[in-house]
Short mmCIF file of C-alpha atoms in Angstrom, two decimals:
data_model
loop_
_atom_site.label_atom_id
_atom_site.label_comp_id
_atom_site.label_asym_id
_atom_site.label_seq_id
_atom_site.Cartn_x
_atom_site.Cartn_y
_atom_site.Cartn_z
CA MET H 445 0.17 -0.25 -0.02
CA ASN H 446 1.15 3.64 -0.64
CA SER H 447 -0.04 6.35 1.40
CA LEU H 448 -0.33 9.63 -0.85
CA ASN H 449 -1.49 13.43 -0.28
CA ILE H 450 -3.16 15.78 -2.76
CA SER H 451 -2.76 19.93 -2.17
CA ILE H 452 -3.77 22.59 -4.05
CA ASP H 453 -2.57 26.04 -4.63
CA TYR H 454 -4.90 28.94 -4.66
CA GLU H 455 -4.67 32.56 -2.97
CA ALA H 456 -6.71 34.20 -0.79
CA TYR H 457 -8.07 37.75 -0.24
CA LYS H 458 -9.60 39.78 2.36
CA SER H 459 -11.95 41.61 0.01
CA LEU H 460 -12.46 42.21 -4.07
CA ALA H 461 -10.39 45.53 -3.25
CA GLU H 462 -7.22 43.67 -3.51
CA LEU H 463 -7.92 41.95 -7.11
CA ASN H 464 -6.97 43.81 -9.94
CA GLU H 465 -9.61 45.46 -12.26
CA ASN H 466 -10.71 43.13 -14.57
CA ASP H 467 -11.05 39.97 -11.64
CA GLN H 468 -12.92 43.00 -9.72
CA LEU H 469 -15.40 43.76 -12.75
CA LEU H 470 -16.07 39.85 -13.08
CA CYS H 471 -17.04 39.81 -9.91
CA THR H 472 -19.08 42.52 -9.72
CA GLN H 473 -20.70 40.72 -12.63
CA ALA H 474 -21.53 37.61 -10.70
CA GLU H 475 -23.10 39.82 -8.20
CA GLU H 476 -25.39 41.56 -10.83
CA ALA H 477 -26.28 37.89 -11.98
CA LEU H 478 -27.80 36.92 -8.40
CA LYS H 479 -31.03 39.42 -9.28
CA SER H 480 -31.97 36.67 -12.19
CA SER H 481 -31.71 34.19 -9.78
CA TYR H 482 -35.07 31.86 -9.87
CA SER H 483 -34.76 30.34 -6.08
CA PRO H 484 -37.97 30.47 -4.35
CA TYR H 485 -37.70 27.21 -2.12
CA SER H 486 -33.97 27.85 -1.07
CA ASN H 487 -33.81 31.44 -0.84
CA PHE H 488 -30.11 30.58 -1.90
CA LYS H 489 -29.21 32.96 -4.80
CA VAL H 490 -25.89 32.17 -6.60
CA GLY H 491 -24.44 34.01 -9.53
CA THR H 492 -21.46 33.60 -11.72
CA ALA H 493 -20.08 35.34 -14.92
CA ILE H 494 -17.49 34.02 -17.19
CA ARG H 495 -15.23 35.57 -19.44
CA LEU H 496 -14.94 34.34 -22.53
CA ALA H 497 -11.00 34.72 -24.71
CA ASN H 498 -13.28 36.99 -27.19
CA GLY H 499 -13.69 39.99 -24.45
CA GLN H 500 -17.63 38.58 -23.91
CA THR H 501 -18.87 37.89 -20.81
CA VAL H 502 -21.57 35.29 -19.91
CA MET H 503 -23.38 35.15 -16.85
CA GLY H 504 -25.45 32.92 -15.32
CA SER H 505 -27.76 32.50 -12.15
CA ASN H 506 -29.43 29.18 -10.40
CA GLN H 507 -32.81 28.17 -11.41
CA GLU H 508 -34.82 26.00 -9.54
CA ASN H 509 -37.72 24.18 -10.12
CA VAL H 510 -40.53 22.26 -7.19
CA ALA H 511 -39.12 19.16 -8.97
CA TYR H 512 -35.89 19.70 -7.10
CA PRO H 513 -33.68 17.65 -9.88
CA SER H 514 -34.74 20.03 -12.65
CA GLY H 515 -33.22 22.85 -11.65
CA LEU H 516 -29.74 23.80 -12.78
CA CYS H 517 -26.72 25.78 -10.98
CA ALA H 518 -25.39 28.74 -12.07
CA GLU H 519 -22.32 27.92 -13.30
CA ARG H 520 -23.69 25.13 -15.55
CA VAL H 521 -26.30 27.52 -16.81
CA ALA H 522 -23.86 29.82 -18.12
CA LEU H 523 -21.53 27.21 -19.17
CA PHE H 524 -24.11 25.51 -21.60
CA ALA H 525 -24.93 28.90 -22.53
CA ILE H 526 -21.56 29.29 -23.84
CA GLY H 527 -21.68 25.80 -24.98
CA ALA H 528 -24.83 27.01 -27.52
CA ALA H 529 -23.47 30.15 -28.42
CA TYR H 530 -20.03 30.33 -28.34
CA PRO H 531 -18.62 27.12 -29.10
CA GLY H 532 -14.85 27.07 -29.49
CA VAL H 533 -14.44 30.08 -27.83
CA VAL H 534 -12.05 29.65 -24.77
CA ILE H 535 -13.19 30.05 -21.21
CA GLU H 536 -10.31 32.51 -19.60
CA SER H 537 -12.05 33.14 -15.81
CA MET H 538 -14.79 32.65 -14.18
CA ALA H 539 -16.22 34.23 -10.65
CA VAL H 540 -19.32 32.87 -8.45
CA THR H 541 -20.52 34.63 -5.54
CA ALA H 542 -23.86 33.64 -3.34
CA HIS H 543 -26.50 35.39 -1.09
CA THR H 544 -29.09 34.55 0.72
CA ASP H 545 -31.51 36.46 3.45
CA ASN H 546 -32.12 33.86 5.85
CA PHE H 547 -28.12 33.80 6.79
CA ASN H 548 -24.83 35.26 6.90
CA ILE H 549 -22.40 33.50 4.33
CA SER H 550 -19.20 34.17 5.86
CA THR H 551 -16.77 31.96 3.62
CA PRO H 552 -16.95 31.82 -0.06
CA ILE H 553 -19.12 29.37 -1.70
CA THR H 554 -17.67 27.01 -3.91
CA SER H 555 -18.95 24.70 -7.19
CA CYS H 556 -20.86 21.81 -6.57
CA GLY H 557 -19.44 18.46 -7.94
CA ALA H 558 -21.70 18.73 -10.69
CA CYS H 559 -20.54 21.77 -11.68
CA LEU H 560 -17.04 21.13 -11.20
CA GLN H 561 -17.15 17.82 -13.47
CA VAL H 562 -18.81 20.43 -16.75
CA MET H 563 -15.83 22.80 -16.11
CA ALA H 564 -13.42 20.39 -16.02
CA GLU H 565 -14.85 18.92 -19.26
CA PHE H 566 -14.49 22.49 -20.22
CA GLU H 567 -10.81 22.68 -19.43
CA GLN H 568 -10.24 19.46 -21.38
CA ARG H 569 -12.36 20.68 -24.59
CA GLN H 570 -9.95 23.66 -24.84
CA LYS H 571 -7.04 22.33 -23.36
CA GLN H 572 -6.45 25.62 -20.95
CA GLU H 573 -7.39 25.84 -17.27
CA ILE H 574 -10.18 28.15 -16.23
CA GLU H 575 -9.51 30.66 -13.34
CA VAL H 576 -11.81 30.28 -11.03
CA ILE H 577 -12.53 32.94 -8.51
CA PHE H 578 -15.12 32.58 -5.27
CA TYR H 579 -16.31 35.32 -3.25
CA CYS H 580 -18.52 36.52 -0.31
CA LEU H 581 -20.13 39.41 -0.69
CA ASN H 582 -18.20 42.09 0.90
CA GLY H 583 -15.59 39.70 2.08
CA GLN H 584 -13.41 37.15 1.73
CA VAL H 585 -12.09 35.95 -1.98
CA LEU H 586 -10.40 32.37 -3.00
CA LYS H 587 -8.90 32.36 -6.38
CA LEU H 588 -7.40 29.09 -8.17
CA LYS H 589 -6.22 28.20 -11.40
CA GLY H 590 -7.83 24.99 -12.88
CA VAL H 591 -10.60 22.85 -12.06
CA LYS H 592 -8.64 19.87 -10.73
CA SER H 593 -7.38 21.58 -7.95
CA LEU H 594 -10.66 20.90 -6.77
CA LEU H 595 -11.85 17.65 -8.29
CA PRO H 596 -8.10 16.23 -8.45
CA PHE H 597 -10.09 12.71 -9.67
CA VAL H 598 -12.06 14.01 -11.84
CA PHE H 599 -13.90 12.05 -14.56
CA ILE H 600 -12.43 11.76 -17.78
CA GLU H 601 -12.09 9.05 -20.62
CA ASP H 602 -11.32 9.97 -23.65
CA ARG H 603 -11.77 6.76 -25.51
CA LEU H 604 -15.60 7.72 -24.79
CA SER H 605 -15.20 10.40 -27.77
CA ASP H 606 -13.20 8.41 -30.24
#
């Protein structure tokens, strides 16, 4: 038996003010995306903004449904919109934030496993990592390069696409 360890590199900031101007703008756009969240059941709004290499920004918000499995997370809403409207355009970075009136979110929320899997496949398709920024409104920011940092055993099966 071998005992192995996985570690990740990421940057932590106290606030958005510490980020460069482009990242601050992307985070502000993710915050704007919260307004289109349809979350009457959880009252937990999630917004994302994704910057593309062609200069476009695509926003997404979580969309719930009374039949819970029918809803979709903000990240996948935006990513699938990119796949449909901008096929082949490289995703440079994305920002994700959340808000609820039910409690204080004191640490950045991260993407669920399903969203990470979709993000990982976009990275594989474009052969380039996606910079991801998770942040609290008026609070802490986490920034990392590449989805595999968060999903080290990502499901990738190249033979399925042959």
